[in-house]
Coordinates of C-alpha atoms in Angstrom, one line a residue:
Chain A
X1 CA 108.3 64.1 152.9
X2 CA 110.2 66.0 150.2
X3 CA 109.6 69.7 149.7
X4 CA 110.7 69.9 146.1
X5 CA 111.0 67.0 143.7
X6 CA 112.1 67.7 140.2
X7 CA 112.1 64.9 137.7
X8 CA 113.9 65.4 134.4
X9 CA 112.7 68.9 134.0
X10 CA 113.4 70.5 130.6
X11 CA 112.3 73.8 129.3
X12 CA 113.0 74.9 125.7
X13 CA 112.2 78.2 124.1
X14 CA 112.3 77.5 120.4
X15 CA 115.9 76.1 119.9
X16 CA 117.2 77.6 123.2
X17 CA 117.4 75.1 126.0
X18 CA 116.8 76.9 129.3
X19 CA 116.7 73.8 131.5
X20 CA 118.2 70.5 130.5
X21 CA 116.8 67.4 132.3
X22 CA 117.2 68.8 135.8
X23 CA 116.7 66.2 138.6
X24 CA 116.6 67.6 142.1
X25 CA 115.3 66.6 145.4
X26 CA 115.1 68.9 148.3
X27 CA 114.0 67.2 151.6
X28 CA 111.9 68.9 154.2
X29 CA 113.8 71.1 156.7
X30 CA 116.8 71.8 154.5
X31 CA 118.2 75.2 153.5
X32 CA 119.0 74.7 149.8
X33 CA 121.1 77.2 147.8
X34 CA 120.5 77.3 144.1
X35 CA 123.6 78.8 142.5
X36 CA 124.5 79.9 139.1
X37 CA 125.4 82.9 137.0
X38 CA 122.7 85.1 135.5
X39 CA 121.1 83.3 132.6
X40 CA 122.0 79.8 133.8
X41 CA 118.3 78.9 134.2
X42 CA 117.7 79.5 137.9
X43 CA 114.7 81.8 137.2
X44 CA 113.3 79.4 134.6
X45 CA 113.4 76.6 137.2
X46 CA 111.6 78.8 139.8
X47 CA 109.1 79.9 137.1
X48 CA 108.3 76.3 136.5
X49 CA 107.9 75.8 140.3
X50 CA 105.4 78.6 140.4
X51 CA 103.7 77.5 137.2
X52 CA 104.6 80.8 135.4
X53 CA 106.1 78.5 132.8
X54 CA 105.1 75.0 131.8
X55 CA 108.0 72.5 131.5
X56 CA 108.6 71.1 128.0
X57 CA 109.4 67.8 129.6
X58 CA 109.4 66.3 133.0
X59 CA 107.6 67.5 136.1
X60 CA 108.1 69.3 139.4
X61 CA 106.3 68.6 142.6
X62 CA 106.0 70.7 145.8
X63 CA 105.0 68.6 148.8
X64 CA 103.7 66.0 146.4
X65 CA 101.6 68.4 144.4
X66 CA 102.4 68.8 140.7
X67 CA 103.3 72.4 140.1
X68 CA 101.4 72.6 136.9
X69 CA 98.4 70.4 137.3
X70 CA 97.8 71.3 141.0
X71 CA 99.3 74.7 141.0
X72 CA 97.1 76.2 143.7
X73 CA 97.6 73.2 146.1
X74 CA 101.3 73.4 145.4
X75 CA 101.4 77.1 146.3
X76 CA 99.2 76.7 149.4
X77 CA 102.1 76.0 151.8
X78 CA 104.8 78.1 150.3
X79 CA 105.9 81.7 150.7
X80 CA 107.5 83.3 147.6
X81 CA 109.8 86.1 146.9
X82 CA 109.8 86.0 143.1
X83 CA 112.1 87.8 140.8
X84 CA 110.9 90.4 138.3
X85 CA 107.9 91.4 140.3
X86 CA 106.6 94.8 140.9
X87 CA 104.4 95.9 143.8
X88 CA 100.7 96.9 143.2
X89 CA 100.0 100.5 142.2
X90 CA 98.2 102.7 144.7
X91 CA 98.4 100.2 147.6
X92 CA 100.2 100.8 150.8
X93 CA 102.7 98.4 152.2
X94 CA 100.3 97.4 154.9
X95 CA 97.6 96.6 152.2
X96 CA 100.1 94.3 150.5
X97 CA 100.6 92.3 153.6
X98 CA 96.8 92.2 154.2
X99 CA 96.3 91.0 150.6
X100 CA 98.7 88.1 151.3
X101 CA 96.9 87.3 154.6
X102 CA 93.5 87.2 152.9
X103 CA 94.9 85.2 150.0
X104 CA 96.5 82.6 152.2
X105 CA 93.6 82.6 154.7
X106 CA 96.0 83.3 157.5
X107 CA 95.6 85.2 160.7
X108 CA 98.9 87.0 161.0
X109 CA 99.1 90.5 162.4
X110 CA 100.3 92.8 159.5
X111 CA 102.2 95.1 162.0
X112 CA 104.2 92.2 163.4
X113 CA 105.2 91.0 159.9
X114 CA 106.2 94.5 158.8
X115 CA 108.2 95.0 161.9
X116 CA 110.0 91.7 161.3
X117 CA 111.1 92.6 157.9
X118 CA 112.2 96.1 159.0
X119 CA 109.5 98.4 157.7
X120 CA 108.4 100.9 160.2
X121 CA 104.7 102.0 160.7
X122 CA 105.2 105.2 158.6
X123 CA 106.6 103.2 155.7
X124 CA 103.7 100.8 156.1
X125 CA 101.1 103.5 155.4
X126 CA 102.9 104.8 152.3
X127 CA 102.1 103.6 148.8
X128 CA 104.5 100.7 148.0
X129 CA 105.1 102.0 144.5
X130 CA 107.1 104.8 146.1
X131 CA 109.4 102.3 147.9
X132 CA 113.0 101.8 147.0
X133 CA 114.0 98.5 145.6
X134 CA 115.3 97.4 149.0
X135 CA 112.1 98.3 150.8
X136 CA 110.0 96.6 148.1
X137 CA 112.2 93.5 148.6
X138 CA 111.5 93.6 152.4
X139 CA 107.8 94.1 151.8
X140 CA 107.5 91.1 149.4
X141 CA 109.6 89.0 151.8
X142 CA 107.0 90.0 154.4
X143 CA 104.2 88.7 152.1
X144 CA 106.2 85.5 151.7
X145 CA 106.4 85.0 155.5
X146 CA 102.6 85.3 156.0
X147 CA 100.9 82.1 157.2
X148 CA 104.1 80.4 158.4
X149 CA 104.8 78.6 155.1
X150 CA 106.4 75.2 155.1
X151 CA 108.6 76.2 152.2
X152 CA 110.2 79.5 151.4
X153 CA 111.1 80.1 147.8
X154 CA 113.3 83.1 147.4
X155 CA 114.6 84.1 144.0
X156 CA 117.8 86.3 144.4
X157 CA 116.5 87.6 147.8
X158 CA 119.3 90.0 148.5
X159 CA 118.9 92.0 145.3
X160 CA 118.7 95.7 146.2
X161 CA 119.6 95.1 149.8
X162 CA 122.6 96.7 151.5
X163 CA 125.0 94.4 153.4
X164 CA 123.0 95.1 156.5
X165 CA 119.8 94.1 154.8
X166 CA 121.4 91.0 153.4
X167 CA 122.5 90.0 156.9
X168 CA 119.0 90.5 158.2
X169 CA 117.7 88.4 155.3
X170 CA 120.0 85.6 156.3
X171 CA 118.8 85.9 159.9
X172 CA 115.2 85.6 158.8
X173 CA 116.1 82.6 156.6
X174 CA 117.7 80.9 159.7
X175 CA 114.8 81.7 162.0
X176 CA 112.3 80.4 159.5
X177 CA 114.4 77.2 159.1
X178 CA 114.5 76.7 162.9
X179 CA 110.7 77.1 162.9
X180 CA 110.7 74.1 160.6
X181 CA 110.4 75.6 157.2
X182 CA 112.4 74.4 154.2
X183 CA 114.2 77.2 152.4
X184 CA 115.1 77.2 148.7
X185 CA 116.9 80.2 147.5
X186 CA 118.7 81.2 144.4
X187 CA 121.7 83.4 144.1
X188 CA 124.6 84.2 141.8
X189 CA 126.7 85.1 144.8
X190 CA 128.5 82.2 146.5
X191 CA 129.2 83.8 149.9
X192 CA 125.5 84.3 150.6
X193 CA 124.8 80.7 149.9
X194 CA 127.9 79.5 151.7
X195 CA 126.8 81.3 154.9
X196 CA 123.5 79.6 155.4
X197 CA 123.0 76.6 153.2
X198 CA 123.0 73.0 154.1
X199 CA 123.3 72.0 150.5
X200 CA 123.9 73.7 147.2
X201 CA 123.1 73.0 143.6
X202 CA 125.1 74.6 140.8
X203 CA 123.3 75.3 137.6
X204 CA 125.1 76.1 134.4
X205 CA 123.6 76.5 131.0
X206 CA 120.4 74.9 132.1
X207 CA 122.2 71.8 133.5
X208 CA 122.6 71.0 137.2
X209 CA 126.3 70.3 137.3
X210 CA 126.7 69.7 141.0
X211 CA 124.6 69.1 144.1
X212 CA 126.4 68.6 147.4
X213 CA 127.0 70.1 150.8
X214 CA 129.5 72.9 151.1
X215 CA 131.9 70.5 152.8
X216 CA 131.3 67.9 150.1
X217 CA 132.2 70.4 147.4
X218 CA 135.3 71.3 149.3
X219 CA 136.3 67.7 149.7
X220 CA 135.7 66.8 146.1
X221 CA 138.0 69.6 145.3
X222 CA 140.5 68.7 148.0
X223 CA 142.8 66.6 145.8
X224 CA 142.3 69.0 143.0
X225 CA 144.6 71.5 141.5
X226 CA 144.1 74.6 139.5
X227 CA 146.5 75.0 136.6
X228 CA 147.0 78.4 135.0
X229 CA 148.5 77.9 131.5
X230 CA 149.7 80.7 129.2
X231 CA 150.0 79.7 125.6
X232 CA 151.4 81.5 122.6
X233 CA 148.1 81.5 120.7
X234 CA 144.7 80.3 122.0
X235 CA 142.9 78.8 119.0
X236 CA 139.4 77.5 118.6
X237 CA 139.2 74.0 119.9
X238 CA 142.1 74.3 122.3
X239 CA 139.8 74.5 125.3
X240 CA 137.9 71.5 124.1
X241 CA 141.1 69.6 123.6
X242 CA 142.0 70.2 127.3
X243 CA 138.5 69.3 128.4
X244 CA 138.9 65.9 126.7
X245 CA 141.9 65.0 128.9
X246 CA 141.2 62.4 131.5
X247 CA 141.0 63.9 135.0
X248 CA 140.1 67.4 133.9
X249 CA 137.1 68.9 135.7
X250 CA 136.8 72.3 134.1
X251 CA 138.7 74.3 131.6
X252 CA 138.1 78.0 131.1
X253 CA 139.5 80.5 128.7
X254 CA 140.8 83.7 130.3
X255 CA 142.2 86.9 128.7
X256 CA 145.7 87.1 127.3
X257 CA 145.8 83.5 125.9
X258 CA 145.5 82.0 129.4
X259 CA 143.7 78.9 130.3
X260 CA 142.5 78.0 133.8
X261 CA 142.0 74.3 134.4
X262 CA 140.9 72.4 137.4
X263 CA 142.0 68.8 137.4
X264 CA 143.3 65.9 139.5
X265 CA 147.0 66.0 140.4
X266 CA 147.8 63.2 138.0
X267 CA 146.3 65.0 135.0
X268 CA 148.7 68.0 135.0
X269 CA 151.4 66.4 132.9
X270 CA 148.8 64.9 130.5
X271 CA 147.3 68.3 129.8
X272 CA 150.7 69.7 128.9
X273 CA 151.5 66.8 126.6
X274 CA 148.1 67.1 125.0
X275 CA 148.6 70.7 124.3
X276 CA 152.0 70.0 122.8
X277 CA 150.6 67.3 120.6
X278 CA 148.0 69.7 119.4
X279 CA 150.7 72.1 118.3
X280 CA 150.1 74.7 121.0
X281 CA 153.2 76.3 122.6
X282 CA 153.0 76.6 126.3
X283 CA 154.7 79.9 127.3
X284 CA 154.2 79.6 131.0
X285 CA 152.3 77.6 133.6
X286 CA 151.8 77.6 137.4
X287 CA 149.6 75.7 139.8
X288 CA 147.3 77.0 142.5
X289 CA 145.2 75.3 145.1
X290 CA 141.6 75.7 144.1
X291 CA 139.2 77.4 146.5
X292 CA 135.5 77.0 146.6
X293 CA 135.1 80.4 145.1
X294 CA 137.4 79.3 142.3
X295 CA 135.4 76.2 141.7
X296 CA 132.2 78.1 141.5
X297 CA 133.7 80.5 139.1
X298 CA 135.1 77.6 137.1
X299 CA 131.8 75.9 137.0
X300 CA 129.7 78.9 136.2
X301 CA 132.2 81.0 134.2
X302 CA 133.0 78.4 131.6
X303 CA 130.1 79.4 129.5
X304 CA 131.8 82.7 128.7
Chain B
X1 CA 88.3 79.6 145.6
X2 CA 90.0 82.8 146.2
X3 CA 88.5 85.0 143.5
X4 CA 86.7 87.0 146.1
X5 CA 90.0 88.4 147.5
X6 CA 91.0 89.4 144.0
X7 CA 87.6 90.9 143.2
X8 CA 87.7 93.0 146.4
X9 CA 91.2 94.3 145.8
X10 CA 90.4 95.1 142.1
X11 CA 87.1 96.9 143.1
X12 CA 89.1 99.1 145.5
X13 CA 91.7 99.9 142.8
X14 CA 89.2 100.5 140.0
X15 CA 87.0 102.8 142.1
X16 CA 90.0 104.8 143.2
X17 CA 91.1 105.5 139.6
X18 CA 90.4 108.9 138.1
X19 CA 89.7 107.6 134.6
X20 CA 87.1 105.2 136.1
X21 CA 85.3 108.1 137.8
X22 CA 85.3 110.1 134.5
X23 CA 84.0 107.3 132.4
X24 CA 81.3 106.2 134.8
X25 CA 80.4 109.8 135.5
X26 CA 79.9 110.4 131.8
X27 CA 77.8 107.3 131.5
X28 CA 75.6 108.3 134.5
X29 CA 75.3 111.8 133.3
X30 CA 74.0 110.8 129.9
X31 CA 71.5 108.4 131.4
X32 CA 70.2 111.0 133.9
X33 CA 70.0 113.8 131.4
X34 CA 68.1 111.6 128.9
X35 CA 65.6 110.8 131.7
X36 CA 65.3 114.5 132.5
X37 CA 64.6 115.6 128.9
X38 CA 62.5 112.6 128.0
X39 CA 59.1 114.0 129.2
X40 CA 59.9 117.3 127.5
X41 CA 60.7 115.9 124.1
X42 CA 58.7 112.6 124.1
X43 CA 55.0 112.0 123.6
X44 CA 52.6 110.7 126.2
X45 CA 52.3 108.4 128.0
X46 CA 55.5 108.8 129.9
X47 CA 56.5 105.4 131.2
X48 CA 59.7 103.8 132.3
X49 CA 59.2 101.2 129.6
X50 CA 59.1 103.7 126.8
X51 CA 62.0 105.6 128.4
X52 CA 64.0 102.4 128.1
X53 CA 63.3 102.4 124.3
X54 CA 64.7 106.0 124.2
X55 CA 67.8 105.7 126.4
X56 CA 68.8 102.3 124.9
X57 CA 70.2 104.1 121.8
X58 CA 72.9 105.9 123.8
X59 CA 73.5 102.9 126.0
X60 CA 74.5 100.7 123.0
X61 CA 77.3 103.2 122.2
X62 CA 78.4 104.3 125.7
X63 CA 78.3 101.1 127.7
X64 CA 80.6 99.3 125.2
X65 CA 83.3 102.0 125.2
X66 CA 83.1 102.3 129.0
X67 CA 83.3 98.5 129.3
X68 CA 86.3 98.0 127.1
X69 CA 88.2 101.0 128.5
X70 CA 87.6 99.7 132.1
X71 CA 88.4 96.1 131.1
X72 CA 91.4 96.2 128.8
X73 CA 94.1 96.9 131.3
X74 CA 92.7 94.7 134.1
X75 CA 95.2 91.9 133.8
X76 CA 97.8 93.0 131.2
X77 CA 99.0 96.1 133.1
X78 CA 99.8 93.9 136.1
X79 CA 101.4 91.4 133.8
X80 CA 103.6 94.0 132.2
X81 CA 104.6 95.6 135.5
X82 CA 105.2 92.2 137.2
X83 CA 102.5 92.7 140.0
X84 CA 100.8 89.6 138.5
X85 CA 103.7 87.5 139.7
X86 CA 102.9 88.5 143.2
X87 CA 99.3 87.4 142.9
X88 CA 100.2 84.2 141.1
X89 CA 102.8 83.4 143.8
X90 CA 100.0 83.2 146.3
X91 CA 97.6 80.3 146.2
X92 CA 95.5 81.9 143.4
X93 CA 94.8 80.1 140.1
X94 CA 94.8 82.0 136.8
X95 CA 91.0 81.4 136.7
X96 CA 90.7 83.0 140.1
X97 CA 92.5 86.1 138.8
X98 CA 90.4 86.4 135.6
X99 CA 87.1 85.8 137.4
X100 CA 88.0 88.0 140.3
X101 CA 89.1 90.8 138.0
X102 CA 85.9 90.4 136.0
X103 CA 83.7 90.6 139.1
X104 CA 85.6 93.6 140.4
X105 CA 85.3 95.6 137.2
X106 CA 81.9 94.5 136.2
X107 CA 80.8 95.2 139.8
X108 CA 81.9 98.8 139.5
X109 CA 80.1 99.2 136.1
X110 CA 77.0 97.6 137.6
X111 CA 77.0 99.9 140.6
X112 CA 77.2 102.9 138.3
X113 CA 74.5 101.7 136.0
X114 CA 72.1 100.7 138.8
X115 CA 72.5 104.1 140.5
X116 CA 72.1 106.1 137.3
X117 CA 69.0 104.1 136.2
X118 CA 67.5 104.4 139.6
X119 CA 67.8 108.2 139.5
X120 CA 66.6 108.1 135.8
X121 CA 63.6 106.0 136.8
X122 CA 62.7 108.5 139.4
X123 CA 63.0 111.5 137.0
X124 CA 60.7 109.7 134.5
X125 CA 58.1 108.8 137.0
X126 CA 58.0 112.2 138.8
X127 CA 55.8 114.1 138.4
X128 CA 53.5 112.6 135.7
X129 CA 55.1 109.4 134.5
X130 CA 54.3 105.9 135.2
X131 CA 56.5 103.2 136.7
X132 CA 56.3 99.7 135.3
X133 CA 58.3 97.9 138.0
X134 CA 58.8 94.5 136.4
X135 CA 59.6 95.9 132.9
X136 CA 61.9 98.5 134.3
X137 CA 63.6 95.9 136.5
X138 CA 64.1 93.7 133.5
X139 CA 65.6 96.7 131.7
X140 CA 68.1 97.3 134.5
X141 CA 69.1 93.7 134.4
X142 CA 69.6 93.7 130.7
X143 CA 71.6 96.9 130.9
X144 CA 73.8 95.5 133.7
X145 CA 74.2 92.3 131.7
X146 CA 75.2 94.4 128.6
X147 CA 77.8 96.2 130.8
X148 CA 79.1 92.8 131.9
X149 CA 79.4 91.6 128.3
X150 CA 81.5 94.6 127.3
X151 CA 83.6 94.6 130.4
X152 CA 84.1 90.9 129.7
X153 CA 85.2 91.7 126.1
X154 CA 87.7 94.3 127.5
X155 CA 89.1 91.8 130.0
X156 CA 89.2 89.1 127.3
X157 CA 91.5 91.5 125.3
X158 CA 93.5 92.1 128.5
X159 CA 94.3 88.4 129.0
X160 CA 94.7 87.6 125.3
X161 CA 97.3 90.3 124.6
X162 CA 100.8 90.4 126.1
X163 CA 101.2 94.2 126.2
X164 CA 98.9 96.9 127.3
X165 CA 99.0 98.7 123.9
X166 CA 98.0 95.5 122.1
X167 CA 95.2 94.9 124.5
X168 CA 93.9 98.4 123.9
X169 CA 94.1 98.0 120.1
X170 CA 92.3 94.7 120.3
X171 CA 89.6 95.9 122.6
X172 CA 89.0 99.1 120.5
X173 CA 88.9 97.1 117.3
X174 CA 86.1 95.0 118.6
X175 CA 84.3 98.1 119.8
X176 CA 84.7 99.8 116.4
X177 CA 83.6 96.8 114.5
X178 CA 80.5 96.2 116.5
X179 CA 79.5 99.7 117.5
X180 CA 80.8 102.0 114.7
X181 CA 80.8 100.0 111.5
X182 CA 78.4 97.1 112.0
X183 CA 75.3 99.1 110.9
X184 CA 77.2 100.4 107.8
X185 CA 78.2 96.8 106.9
X186 CA 74.6 95.7 107.2
X187 CA 73.3 98.7 105.2
X188 CA 76.0 98.4 102.6
X189 CA 75.2 94.7 102.0
X190 CA 71.5 95.4 101.9
X191 CA 72.0 98.2 99.4
X192 CA 74.3 96.1 97.2
X193 CA 72.0 93.0 97.1
X194 CA 69.0 95.3 96.5
X195 CA 70.8 97.0 93.6
X196 CA 71.7 93.6 92.1
X197 CA 68.0 92.7 92.3
X198 CA 68.6 89.7 94.5
X199 CA 66.5 91.0 97.4
X200 CA 63.6 93.4 97.9
X201 CA 64.7 95.9 100.5
X202 CA 65.3 93.4 103.2
X203 CA 68.1 90.9 103.9
X204 CA 67.0 87.2 104.0
X205 CA 66.3 85.9 107.5
X206 CA 69.6 84.0 108.0
X207 CA 71.6 87.1 107.1
X208 CA 69.5 89.2 109.4
X209 CA 70.2 86.7 112.1
X210 CA 73.9 87.0 111.4
X211 CA 73.9 90.8 111.7
X212 CA 71.6 90.5 114.6
X213 CA 74.2 88.6 116.6
X214 CA 76.0 91.9 117.5
X215 CA 75.6 92.4 121.3
X216 CA 74.0 95.8 120.9
X217 CA 71.3 94.5 118.6
X218 CA 70.7 91.5 120.9
X219 CA 70.3 94.1 123.7
X220 CA 67.9 96.0 121.4
X221 CA 65.8 93.0 120.7
X222 CA 65.5 92.2 124.4
X223 CA 64.5 95.8 125.2
X224 CA 62.0 95.9 122.4
X225 CA 60.6 92.5 123.2
X226 CA 60.5 92.6 127.0
X227 CA 60.6 96.2 128.1
X228 CA 59.3 98.8 125.7
X229 CA 55.6 98.3 125.2
X230 CA 55.6 100.6 122.1
X231 CA 58.0 98.4 120.3
X232 CA 57.7 95.0 118.7
X233 CA 60.2 92.4 117.5
X234 CA 59.5 91.2 113.9
X235 CA 60.8 88.5 111.7
X236 CA 61.4 84.8 111.9
X237 CA 61.4 82.9 115.2
X238 CA 65.2 83.0 115.4
X239 CA 65.0 86.8 115.4
X240 CA 62.7 86.8 118.4
X241 CA 63.6 88.2 121.9
X242 CA 63.5 84.6 123.3
X243 CA 66.4 83.6 121.1
X244 CA 68.2 86.8 122.1
X245 CA 68.3 85.6 125.7
X246 CA 70.7 82.7 125.1
X247 CA 72.7 84.8 122.7
X248 CA 73.1 87.4 125.5
X249 CA 74.4 84.6 127.8
X250 CA 76.8 83.4 125.1
X251 CA 78.2 86.9 124.7
X252 CA 79.1 87.1 128.4
X253 CA 80.9 83.7 128.6
X254 CA 82.2 83.3 125.0
X255 CA 84.9 86.0 124.7
X256 CA 86.2 85.5 128.2
X257 CA 86.1 81.8 127.9
X258 CA 88.0 81.7 124.7
X259 CA 90.6 84.2 125.9
X260 CA 91.0 82.4 129.2
X261 CA 91.8 79.1 127.4
X262 CA 94.7 80.8 125.7
X263 CA 95.8 82.6 128.9
X264 CA 95.7 79.4 131.0
X265 CA 98.1 77.6 128.8
X266 CA 100.5 80.4 128.3
X267 CA 104.0 81.0 129.9
X268 CA 103.8 84.2 131.8
X269 CA 107.5 84.5 132.4

């Protein structure tokens, strides 16, 4: 059974396209990392999953339940750490967990959950609106863990957490996965995703530009080269010209009239020729071996 | 079906709030004081039915303002803060949220009204009044229902608007229209038509029906027709207390239902 099945999901706000025909399948048992810079559409996708937003086209299903038409059924087996939430006023941490337990009709022990996410009993009796961002994040993760969900949906889970907290978060993600839960989490930081994910999807400007395993991404990059070209004058259209060359994967404009291009080895010469034909003088160029981090930056930074 | 969880949490939160205590305290105070002075100022016989005819005047002003002030922030404040996202991430539907919030808040208003009217009933009956149990029970039910209508209007504003400020303006506008200026509109039109020689002191039946749709007037017709033995309901059949019953039902489900339809289809992100 598939945990998440998105078919041609689009979301438009007026003329702005937040999601552009996203197709995505996350099988059960997987840890899936959803990568992209801020504003790429990650949150919009998760909002569609949670039925906070209705897709303009296409549909998403969680365990076979349409997220819009059967929202409650779709959310029955999931635990969610949403983004842009706030805790309830005048309720203690413990009451938050109890609310989640009642809502999910679960029989967890609040104390156990709170302990697991690292909130001690004194914190638990305090009003959650007094919590720091990191503590609130732990608390809501606790709410997500209630009822042993089959799918954990975590939107930027490490926001507000210190490195220690982020490591604990990763441990919990692994534990939950070993228990059998599918984990879907979004992040704009590659190393967090790299550390735990079986597969990652990279979202850019509302489009899913890559879905692969970390190794797969490395391999697809293996033959690739990064070319750093400094030109005399970077004009409008130059980047597009380079992108049009066969074998070019990404082309990004950097400061000081510099272009960063990832491409196949054969394409290097073609790029320089193309630039020359376009009347652009190449002042300097060097090649580097592209790393995964580079590739992520290339993918996600090209919107800048 | 998880509105009960929402309702319970909302009840706890609403009861704990200081503004709630102040509003409901004021409401209860006015009801009880009215009951206390009623035998002093009123004429014999002192009965709970006739008391209803007296207290109903202040209830038609007070219950609406308490209702909208308790209702208007029910959903929109959580929506603005983001706490609504936590509730909607759990297996609750938007209908569960709206219905649960309504039950929670209307429940608080109901508890206050029932308690105040029980004390008031006692003050009227003791020492020389008379209790008309069925009529008084009907009055309590109508009053609670009226409280539900106005709490519902407040919550309707809360789910129709996207910010707390707009919800408050919307809710208060409805309050001002129906409670503060409705009578003036009615009187003004009557006066104008009378002056033009089109009518003779009284609006034609259909117009009376139209002005009589206002929840407070529906409540008044119900009290006059079913509770207060010294009052009568006059006019065409469609102005009777029996027609007022379905109107009272409509006022409870109408505003909430319409606002919910909008809320259900809307993006909350």
